[in-house]
mmCIF file of C-alpha atoms in Angstrom:
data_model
loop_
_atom_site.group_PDB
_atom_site.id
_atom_site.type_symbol
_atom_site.label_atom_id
_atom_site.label_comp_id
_atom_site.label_asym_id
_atom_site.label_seq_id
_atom_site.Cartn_x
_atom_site.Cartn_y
_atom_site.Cartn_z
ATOM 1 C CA UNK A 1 25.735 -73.312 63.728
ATOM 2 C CA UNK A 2 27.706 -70.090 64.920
ATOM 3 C CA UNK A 3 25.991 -68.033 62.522
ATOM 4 C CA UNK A 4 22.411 -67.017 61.050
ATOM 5 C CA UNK A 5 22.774 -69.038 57.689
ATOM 6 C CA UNK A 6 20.598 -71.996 57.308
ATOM 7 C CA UNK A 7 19.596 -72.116 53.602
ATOM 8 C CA UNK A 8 22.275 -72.486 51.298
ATOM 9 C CA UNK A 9 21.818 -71.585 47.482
ATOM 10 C CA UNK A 10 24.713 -74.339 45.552
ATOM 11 C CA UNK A 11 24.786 -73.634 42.080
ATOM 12 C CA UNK A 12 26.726 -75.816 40.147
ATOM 13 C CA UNK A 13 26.520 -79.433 41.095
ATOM 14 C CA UNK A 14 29.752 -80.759 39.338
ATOM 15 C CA UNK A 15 32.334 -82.285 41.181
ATOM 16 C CA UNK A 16 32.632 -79.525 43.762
ATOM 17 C CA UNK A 17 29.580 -78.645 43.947
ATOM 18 C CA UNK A 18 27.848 -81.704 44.756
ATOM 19 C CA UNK A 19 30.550 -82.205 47.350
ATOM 20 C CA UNK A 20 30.090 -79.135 49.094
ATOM 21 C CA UNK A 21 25.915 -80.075 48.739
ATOM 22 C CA UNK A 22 26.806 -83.273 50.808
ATOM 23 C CA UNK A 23 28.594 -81.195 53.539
ATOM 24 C CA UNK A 24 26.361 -78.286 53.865
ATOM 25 C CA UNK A 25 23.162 -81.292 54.368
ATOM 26 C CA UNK A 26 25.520 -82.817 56.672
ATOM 27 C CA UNK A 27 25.756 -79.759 59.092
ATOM 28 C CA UNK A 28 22.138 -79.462 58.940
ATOM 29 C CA UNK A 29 21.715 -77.106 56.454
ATOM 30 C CA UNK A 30 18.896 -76.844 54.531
ATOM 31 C CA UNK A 31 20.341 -76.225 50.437
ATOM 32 C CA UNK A 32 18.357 -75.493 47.196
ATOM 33 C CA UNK A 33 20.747 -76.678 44.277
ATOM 34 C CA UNK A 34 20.753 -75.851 40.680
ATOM 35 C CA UNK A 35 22.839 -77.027 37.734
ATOM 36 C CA UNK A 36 21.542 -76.828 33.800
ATOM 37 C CA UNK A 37 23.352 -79.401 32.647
ATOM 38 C CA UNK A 38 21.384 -82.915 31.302
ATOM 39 C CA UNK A 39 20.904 -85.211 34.093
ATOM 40 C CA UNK A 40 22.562 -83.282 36.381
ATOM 41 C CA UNK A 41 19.479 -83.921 39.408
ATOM 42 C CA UNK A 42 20.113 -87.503 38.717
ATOM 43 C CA UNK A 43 23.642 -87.426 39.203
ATOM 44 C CA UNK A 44 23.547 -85.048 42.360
ATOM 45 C CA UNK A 45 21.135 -88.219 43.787
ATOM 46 C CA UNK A 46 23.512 -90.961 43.093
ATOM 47 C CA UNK A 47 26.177 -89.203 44.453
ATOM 48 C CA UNK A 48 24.599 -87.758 48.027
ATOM 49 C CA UNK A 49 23.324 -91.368 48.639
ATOM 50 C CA UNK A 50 26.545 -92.929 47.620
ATOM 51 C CA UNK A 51 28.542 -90.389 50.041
ATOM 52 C CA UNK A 52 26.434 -89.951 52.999
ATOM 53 C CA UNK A 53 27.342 -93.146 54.689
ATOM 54 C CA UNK A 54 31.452 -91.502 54.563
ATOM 55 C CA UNK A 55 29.417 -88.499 56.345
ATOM 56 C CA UNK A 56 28.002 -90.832 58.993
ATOM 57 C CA UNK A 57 31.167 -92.201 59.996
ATOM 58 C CA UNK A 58 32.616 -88.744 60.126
ATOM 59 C CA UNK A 59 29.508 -87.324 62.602
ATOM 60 C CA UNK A 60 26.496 -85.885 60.877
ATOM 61 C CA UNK A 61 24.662 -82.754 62.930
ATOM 62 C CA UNK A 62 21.552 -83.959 64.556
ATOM 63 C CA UNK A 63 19.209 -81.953 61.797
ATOM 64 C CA UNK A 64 20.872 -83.414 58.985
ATOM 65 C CA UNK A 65 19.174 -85.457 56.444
ATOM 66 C CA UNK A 66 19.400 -86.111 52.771
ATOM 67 C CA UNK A 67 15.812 -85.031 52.493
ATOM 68 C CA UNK A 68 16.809 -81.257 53.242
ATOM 69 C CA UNK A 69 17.967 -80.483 49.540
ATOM 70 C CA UNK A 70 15.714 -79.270 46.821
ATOM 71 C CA UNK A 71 17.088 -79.173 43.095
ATOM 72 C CA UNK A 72 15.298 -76.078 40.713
ATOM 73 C CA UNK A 73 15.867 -76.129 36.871
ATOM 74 C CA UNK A 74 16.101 -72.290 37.623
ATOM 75 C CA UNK A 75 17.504 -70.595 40.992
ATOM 76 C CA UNK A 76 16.807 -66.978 40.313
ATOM 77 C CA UNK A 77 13.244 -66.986 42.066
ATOM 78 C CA UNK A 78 14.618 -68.933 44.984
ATOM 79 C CA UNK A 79 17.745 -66.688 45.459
ATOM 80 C CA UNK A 80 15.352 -64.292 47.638
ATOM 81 C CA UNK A 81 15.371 -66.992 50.277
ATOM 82 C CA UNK A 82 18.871 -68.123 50.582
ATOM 83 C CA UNK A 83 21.209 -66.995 53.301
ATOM 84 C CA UNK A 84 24.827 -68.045 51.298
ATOM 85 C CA UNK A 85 25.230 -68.701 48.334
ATOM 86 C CA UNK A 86 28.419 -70.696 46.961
ATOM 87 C CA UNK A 87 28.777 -71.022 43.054
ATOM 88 C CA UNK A 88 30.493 -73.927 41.735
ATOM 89 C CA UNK A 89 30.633 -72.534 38.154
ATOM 90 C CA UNK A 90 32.362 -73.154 34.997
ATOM 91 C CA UNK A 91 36.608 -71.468 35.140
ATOM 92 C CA UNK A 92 35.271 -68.817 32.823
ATOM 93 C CA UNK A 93 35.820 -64.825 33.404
ATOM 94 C CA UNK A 94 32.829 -64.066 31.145
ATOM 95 C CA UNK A 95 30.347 -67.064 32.591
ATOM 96 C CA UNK A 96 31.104 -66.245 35.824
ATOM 97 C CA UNK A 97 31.114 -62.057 35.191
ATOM 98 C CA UNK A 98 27.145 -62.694 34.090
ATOM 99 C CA UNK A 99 26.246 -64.961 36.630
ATOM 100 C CA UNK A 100 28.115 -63.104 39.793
ATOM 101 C CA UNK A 101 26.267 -60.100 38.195
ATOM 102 C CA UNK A 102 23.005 -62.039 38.504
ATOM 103 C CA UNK A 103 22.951 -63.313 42.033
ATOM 104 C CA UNK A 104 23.922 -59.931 43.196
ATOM 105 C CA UNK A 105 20.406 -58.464 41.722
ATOM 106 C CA UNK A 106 18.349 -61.143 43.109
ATOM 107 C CA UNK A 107 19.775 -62.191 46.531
ATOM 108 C CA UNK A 108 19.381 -59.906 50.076
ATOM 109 C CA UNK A 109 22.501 -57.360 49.893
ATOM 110 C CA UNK A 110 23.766 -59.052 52.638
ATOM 111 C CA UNK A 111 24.285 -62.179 51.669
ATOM 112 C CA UNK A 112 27.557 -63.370 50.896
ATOM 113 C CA UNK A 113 28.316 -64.628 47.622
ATOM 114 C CA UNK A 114 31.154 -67.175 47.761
ATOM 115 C CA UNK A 115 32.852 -68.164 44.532
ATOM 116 C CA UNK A 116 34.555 -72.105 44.754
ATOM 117 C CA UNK A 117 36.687 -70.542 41.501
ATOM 118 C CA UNK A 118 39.809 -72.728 41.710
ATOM 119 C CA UNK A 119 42.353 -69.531 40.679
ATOM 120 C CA UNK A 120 40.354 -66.652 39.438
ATOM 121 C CA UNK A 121 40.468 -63.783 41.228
ATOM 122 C CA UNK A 122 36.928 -62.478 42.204
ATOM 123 C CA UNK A 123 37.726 -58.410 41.458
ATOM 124 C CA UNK A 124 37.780 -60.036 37.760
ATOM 125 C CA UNK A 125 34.163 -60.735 37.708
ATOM 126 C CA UNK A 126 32.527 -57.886 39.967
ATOM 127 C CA UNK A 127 32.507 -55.418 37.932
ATOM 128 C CA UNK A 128 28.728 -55.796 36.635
ATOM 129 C CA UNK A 129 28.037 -56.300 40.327
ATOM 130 C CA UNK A 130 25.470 -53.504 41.065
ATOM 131 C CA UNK A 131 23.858 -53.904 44.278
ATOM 132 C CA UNK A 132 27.002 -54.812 46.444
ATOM 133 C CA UNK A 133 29.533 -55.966 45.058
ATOM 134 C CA UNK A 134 31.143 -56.039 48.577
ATOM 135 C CA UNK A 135 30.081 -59.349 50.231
ATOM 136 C CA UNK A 136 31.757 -61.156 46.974
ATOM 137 C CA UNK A 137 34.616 -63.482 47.710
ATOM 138 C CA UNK A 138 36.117 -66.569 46.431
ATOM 139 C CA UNK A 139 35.801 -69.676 49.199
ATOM 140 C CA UNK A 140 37.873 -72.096 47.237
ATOM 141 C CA UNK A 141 37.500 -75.518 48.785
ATOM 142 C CA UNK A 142 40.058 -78.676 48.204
ATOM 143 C CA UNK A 143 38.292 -82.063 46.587
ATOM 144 C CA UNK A 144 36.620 -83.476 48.289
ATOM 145 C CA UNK A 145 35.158 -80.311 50.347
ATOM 146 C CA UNK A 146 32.805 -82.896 52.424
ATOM 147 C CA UNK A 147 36.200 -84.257 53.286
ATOM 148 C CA UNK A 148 39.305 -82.154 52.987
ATOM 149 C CA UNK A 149 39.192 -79.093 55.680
ATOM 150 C CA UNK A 150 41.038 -76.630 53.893
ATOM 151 C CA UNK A 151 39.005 -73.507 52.276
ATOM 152 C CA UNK A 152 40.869 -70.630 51.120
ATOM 153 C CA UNK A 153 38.741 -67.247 51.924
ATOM 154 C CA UNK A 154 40.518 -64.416 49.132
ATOM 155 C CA UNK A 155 38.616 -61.087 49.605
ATOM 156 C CA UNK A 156 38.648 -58.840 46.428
ATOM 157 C CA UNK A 157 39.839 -55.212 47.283
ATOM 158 C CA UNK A 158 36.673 -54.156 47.956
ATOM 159 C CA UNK A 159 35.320 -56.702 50.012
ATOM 160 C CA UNK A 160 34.255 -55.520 53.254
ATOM 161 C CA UNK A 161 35.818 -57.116 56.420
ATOM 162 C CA UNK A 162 32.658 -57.852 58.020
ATOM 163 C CA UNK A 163 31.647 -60.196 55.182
ATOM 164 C CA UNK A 164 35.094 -61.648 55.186
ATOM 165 C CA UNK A 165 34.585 -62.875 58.938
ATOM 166 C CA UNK A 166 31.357 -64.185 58.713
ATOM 167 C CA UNK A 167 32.158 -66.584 55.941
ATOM 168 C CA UNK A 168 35.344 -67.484 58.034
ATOM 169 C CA UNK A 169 32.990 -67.729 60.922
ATOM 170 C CA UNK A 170 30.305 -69.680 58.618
ATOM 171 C CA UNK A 171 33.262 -72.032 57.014
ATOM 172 C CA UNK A 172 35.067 -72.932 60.687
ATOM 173 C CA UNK A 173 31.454 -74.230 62.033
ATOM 174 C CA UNK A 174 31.138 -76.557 59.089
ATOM 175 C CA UNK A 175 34.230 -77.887 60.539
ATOM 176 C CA UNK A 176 36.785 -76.299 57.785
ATOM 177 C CA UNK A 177 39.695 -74.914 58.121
ATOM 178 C CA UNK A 178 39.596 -71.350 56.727
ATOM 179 C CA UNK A 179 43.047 -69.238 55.879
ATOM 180 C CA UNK A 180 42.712 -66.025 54.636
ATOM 181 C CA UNK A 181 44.600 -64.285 52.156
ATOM 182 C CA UNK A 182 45.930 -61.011 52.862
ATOM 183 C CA UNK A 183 45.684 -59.989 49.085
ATOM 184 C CA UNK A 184 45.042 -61.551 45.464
ATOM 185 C CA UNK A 185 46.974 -63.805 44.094
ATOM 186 C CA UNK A 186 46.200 -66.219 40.982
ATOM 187 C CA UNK A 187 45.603 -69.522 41.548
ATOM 188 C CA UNK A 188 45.531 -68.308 45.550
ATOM 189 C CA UNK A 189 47.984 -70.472 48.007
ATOM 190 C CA UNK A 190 47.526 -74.052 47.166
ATOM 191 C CA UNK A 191 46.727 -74.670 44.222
ATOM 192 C CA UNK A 192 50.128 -72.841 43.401
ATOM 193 C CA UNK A 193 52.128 -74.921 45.849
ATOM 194 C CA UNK A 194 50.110 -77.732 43.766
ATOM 195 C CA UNK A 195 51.417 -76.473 40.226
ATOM 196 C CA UNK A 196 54.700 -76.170 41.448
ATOM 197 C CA UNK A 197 54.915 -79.887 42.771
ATOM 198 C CA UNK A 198 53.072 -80.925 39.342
ATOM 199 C CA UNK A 199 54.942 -79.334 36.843
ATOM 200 C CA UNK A 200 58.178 -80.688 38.282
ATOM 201 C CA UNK A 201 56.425 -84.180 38.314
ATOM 202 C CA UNK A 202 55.680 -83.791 34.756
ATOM 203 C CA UNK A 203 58.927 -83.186 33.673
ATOM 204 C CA UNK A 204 60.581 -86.137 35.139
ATOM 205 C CA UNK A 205 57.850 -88.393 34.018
ATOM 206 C CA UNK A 206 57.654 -86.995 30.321
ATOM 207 C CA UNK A 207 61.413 -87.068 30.723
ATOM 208 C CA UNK A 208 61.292 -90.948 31.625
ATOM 209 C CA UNK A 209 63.730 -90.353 34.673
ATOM 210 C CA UNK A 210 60.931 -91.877 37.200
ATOM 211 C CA UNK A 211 57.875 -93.990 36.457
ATOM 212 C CA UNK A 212 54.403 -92.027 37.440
ATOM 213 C CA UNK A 213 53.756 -94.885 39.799
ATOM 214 C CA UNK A 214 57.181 -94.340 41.485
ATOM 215 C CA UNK A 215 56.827 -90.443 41.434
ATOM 216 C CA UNK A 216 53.333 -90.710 43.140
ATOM 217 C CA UNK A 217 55.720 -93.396 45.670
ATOM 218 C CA UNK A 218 57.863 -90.022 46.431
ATOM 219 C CA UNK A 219 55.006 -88.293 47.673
ATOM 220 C CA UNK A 220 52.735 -91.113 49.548
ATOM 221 C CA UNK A 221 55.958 -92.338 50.941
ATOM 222 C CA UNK A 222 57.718 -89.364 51.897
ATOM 223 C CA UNK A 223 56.973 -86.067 51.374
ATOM 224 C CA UNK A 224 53.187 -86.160 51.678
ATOM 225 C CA UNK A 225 53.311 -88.147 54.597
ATOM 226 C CA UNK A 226 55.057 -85.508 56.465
ATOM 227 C CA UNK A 227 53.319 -82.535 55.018
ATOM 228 C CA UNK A 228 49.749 -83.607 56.261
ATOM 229 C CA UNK A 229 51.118 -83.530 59.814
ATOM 230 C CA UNK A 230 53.606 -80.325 59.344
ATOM 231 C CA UNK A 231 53.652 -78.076 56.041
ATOM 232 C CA UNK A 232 56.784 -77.535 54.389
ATOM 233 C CA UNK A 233 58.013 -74.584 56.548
ATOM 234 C CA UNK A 234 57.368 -76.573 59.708
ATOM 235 C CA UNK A 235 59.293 -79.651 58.102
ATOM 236 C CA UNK A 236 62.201 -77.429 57.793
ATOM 237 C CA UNK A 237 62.113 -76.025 61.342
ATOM 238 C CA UNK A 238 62.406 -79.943 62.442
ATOM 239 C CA UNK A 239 64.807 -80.687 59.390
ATOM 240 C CA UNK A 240 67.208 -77.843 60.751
ATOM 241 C CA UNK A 241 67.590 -79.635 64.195
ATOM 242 C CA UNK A 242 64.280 -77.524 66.046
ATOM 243 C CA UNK A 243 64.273 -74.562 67.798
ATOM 244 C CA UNK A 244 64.654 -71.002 66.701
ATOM 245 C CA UNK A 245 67.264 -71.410 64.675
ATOM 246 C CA UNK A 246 66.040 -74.660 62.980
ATOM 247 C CA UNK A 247 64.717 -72.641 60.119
ATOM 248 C CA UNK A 248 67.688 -70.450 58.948
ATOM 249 C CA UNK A 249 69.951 -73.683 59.884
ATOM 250 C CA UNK A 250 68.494 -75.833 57.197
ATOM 251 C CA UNK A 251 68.368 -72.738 54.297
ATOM 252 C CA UNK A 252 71.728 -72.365 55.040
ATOM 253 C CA UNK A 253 72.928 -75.990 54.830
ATOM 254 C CA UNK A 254 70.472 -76.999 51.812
ATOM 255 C CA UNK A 255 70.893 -73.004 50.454
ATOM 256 C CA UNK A 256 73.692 -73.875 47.935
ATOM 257 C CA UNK A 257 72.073 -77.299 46.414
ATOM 258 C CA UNK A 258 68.344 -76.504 46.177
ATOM 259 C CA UNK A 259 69.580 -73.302 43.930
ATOM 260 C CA UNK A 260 71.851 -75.758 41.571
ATOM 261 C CA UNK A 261 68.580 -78.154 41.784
ATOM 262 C CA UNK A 262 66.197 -74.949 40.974
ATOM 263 C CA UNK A 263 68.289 -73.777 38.006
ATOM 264 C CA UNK A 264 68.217 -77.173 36.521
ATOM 265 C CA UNK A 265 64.386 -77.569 37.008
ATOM 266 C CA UNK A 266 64.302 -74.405 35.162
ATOM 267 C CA UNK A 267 66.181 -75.706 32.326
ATOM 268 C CA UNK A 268 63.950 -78.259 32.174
ATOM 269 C CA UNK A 269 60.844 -77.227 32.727
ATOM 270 C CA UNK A 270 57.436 -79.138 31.406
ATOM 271 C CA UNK A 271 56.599 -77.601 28.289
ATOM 272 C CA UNK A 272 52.891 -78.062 28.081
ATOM 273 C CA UNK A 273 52.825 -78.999 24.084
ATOM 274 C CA UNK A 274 50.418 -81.717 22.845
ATOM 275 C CA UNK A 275 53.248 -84.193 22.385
ATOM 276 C CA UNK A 276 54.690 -83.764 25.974
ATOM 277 C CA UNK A 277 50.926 -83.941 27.460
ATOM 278 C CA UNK A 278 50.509 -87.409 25.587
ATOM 279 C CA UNK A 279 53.707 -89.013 26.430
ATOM 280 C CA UNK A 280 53.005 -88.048 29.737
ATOM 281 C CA UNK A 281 49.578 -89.556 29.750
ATOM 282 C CA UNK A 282 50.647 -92.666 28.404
ATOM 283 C CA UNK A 283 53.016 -93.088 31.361
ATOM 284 C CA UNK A 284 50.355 -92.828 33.624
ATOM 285 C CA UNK A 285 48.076 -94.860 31.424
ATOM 286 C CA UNK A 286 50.454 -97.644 31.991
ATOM 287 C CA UNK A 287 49.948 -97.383 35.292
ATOM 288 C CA UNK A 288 46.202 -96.680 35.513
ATOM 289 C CA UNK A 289 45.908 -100.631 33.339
ATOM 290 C CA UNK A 290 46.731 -102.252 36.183
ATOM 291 C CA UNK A 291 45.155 -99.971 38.682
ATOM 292 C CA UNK A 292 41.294 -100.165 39.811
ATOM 293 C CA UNK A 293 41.176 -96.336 40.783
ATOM 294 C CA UNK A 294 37.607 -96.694 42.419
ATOM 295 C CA UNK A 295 39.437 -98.612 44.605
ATOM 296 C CA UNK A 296 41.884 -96.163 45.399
ATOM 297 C CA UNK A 297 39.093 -93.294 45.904
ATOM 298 C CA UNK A 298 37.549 -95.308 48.619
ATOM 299 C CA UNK A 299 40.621 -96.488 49.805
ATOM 300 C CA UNK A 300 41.950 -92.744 50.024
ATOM 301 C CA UNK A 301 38.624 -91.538 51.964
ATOM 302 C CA UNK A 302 38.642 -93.823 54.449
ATOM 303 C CA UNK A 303 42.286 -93.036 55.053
ATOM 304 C CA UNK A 304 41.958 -89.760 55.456
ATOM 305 C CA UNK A 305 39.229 -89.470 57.880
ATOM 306 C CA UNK A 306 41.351 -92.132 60.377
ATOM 307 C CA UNK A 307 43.829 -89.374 59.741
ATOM 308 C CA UNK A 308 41.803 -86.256 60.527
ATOM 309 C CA UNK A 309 40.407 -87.781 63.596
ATOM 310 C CA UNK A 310 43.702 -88.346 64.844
ATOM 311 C CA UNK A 311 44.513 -84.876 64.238
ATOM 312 C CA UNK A 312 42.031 -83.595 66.058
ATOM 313 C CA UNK A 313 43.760 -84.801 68.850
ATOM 314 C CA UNK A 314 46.982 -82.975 68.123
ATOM 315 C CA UNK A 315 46.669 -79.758 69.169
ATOM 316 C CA UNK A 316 50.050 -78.734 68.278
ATOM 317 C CA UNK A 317 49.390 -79.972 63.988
ATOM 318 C CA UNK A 318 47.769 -77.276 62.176
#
């Protein structure tokens, strides 16, 4: 570990949050874990045992053991002794105002205090902050965060740099891949590339132009394949021939149809009323009847750590 953390303070152990539990323990870490909700220790179990042989076949550090977790029914007195802390809470402004506010008055002032918030801006739920606000951030991890690299570091205006590059530091020897943002934005980088892609998938399936099985086919087949190996700028460089000029070759040549194909996704854009949202869930209900998706989780996992390993030796793919 390239930094001085070794106890890490989860709170939250939803989806997210159990995930991350399973990585930190992975990487050695020792991790004290809360979550109020009923049965949520139980769940937290099943889950860690269930993942940690997907952790094995990845590479597991060699102080890391299921054994190093302990879940309290209340963190406060144990946020004295944690180096990190990443909170996994509800999407809420007002939850998450309290509860920032909270581990701030209880933790060591310089311990970072890394919110997994999938598009809220942290300088929304500082302000109650009173020791130091400072060391808050969002880290904003992709599910599964034991298995997907990215984590998207967004500093608040006030957070100081130093903090910034030690959870960049902290996040890159867990084997992530952090990007920082250079200022707020909602929803941050992804997860708005993600909307984007979505809402335009929505429409044609509530529209009943494409099946959702054949939509996802556009993706798995096509454009996903490419964009794990080169993002969507990259795929335009090598679209536009290569080269320098590959780039402003391929805006020019697509230029004039993408903005006849953008003004009629426009027109069309998913309205997100009750009656769309169930049409569109009965097309993918369809789908999901003859579809075991437990299947396809496991299925998807294993894929995708053949995948990163052969990444890691292609030093040109980011």
């Amino acid at each position: 570990m390239s930094t001085n953390i070794k106890t890490v303070g989860v709170i939250g152990t939803g989806v997210i949050g159990a995930s991350w539990t399973a990585l930190f323990l992975a990487k050695g870490l020792k991790v004290i874990v809360s979550d109020p909700a009923p049965g949520a220790e139980e769940k937290l179990t099943t889950y860690l045992e269930k993942q940690w042989p997907v952790l094995e076949r990845i590479g597991l550090s060699s102080s890391a053991s299921l054994s190093n977790y302990k879940f309290v029914s209340d963190i406060e007195s144990h946020l004295g002794s944690v180096d990190f802390v990443q909170e996994n809470a509800p999407e809420r402004v007002d939850f998450k105002r309290k509860l920032i506010a909270n581990i701030d008055a209880k933790t060591r002032s310089d311990v970072i205090i890394a919110s997994s918030s999938s598009g809220i801006p942290s300088s929304q739920f500082i302000d109650d902050c009173k020791q130091n606000p400072a060391r808050v951030l969002i880290g904003h991890p992709f599910n599964p965060p034991h298995l997907i690299p990215l984590v998207e570091i967004v500093p608040h205006p006030g957070t100081e740099d130093k903090y910034t590059k030690l959870a960049t530091e902290f996040y890159a020897s867990l084997g992530k891949h952090p990007v920082v943002l250079r200022q707020e934005s909602p929803g941050f980088i992804a997860n708005r590339l993600q909307a984007a892609i979505g809402n335009e998938a929505y429409s044609l399936v509530q529209r009943g132009i494409v099946s959702a099985k054949d939509l996802d086919t556009c993706v798995t087949s096509g454009l996903g394949l490419r964009w794990a190996l080169t993002g969507p700028l990259m795929t335009n460089v090598l679209g536009g021939g290569g080269g320098a000029t590959g780039f402003k070759h391929l805006l020019e040549h697509l230029g004039p149809g993408v903005q006849a194909w953008t003004k009629d996704m426009n027109e069309h854009a998913f309205q997100w009323t009750p009656e769309n949202i169930e049409s569109l869930e009965a097309s993918v209900g369809d789908w999901l009847k003859t579809t075991d998706v437990a299947s396809v989780e496991s299925e998807r996992d294993d894929v995708i750590i053949s995948l990163m390993k052969l990444k890691d030796n292609a030093p040109n793919l980011v």
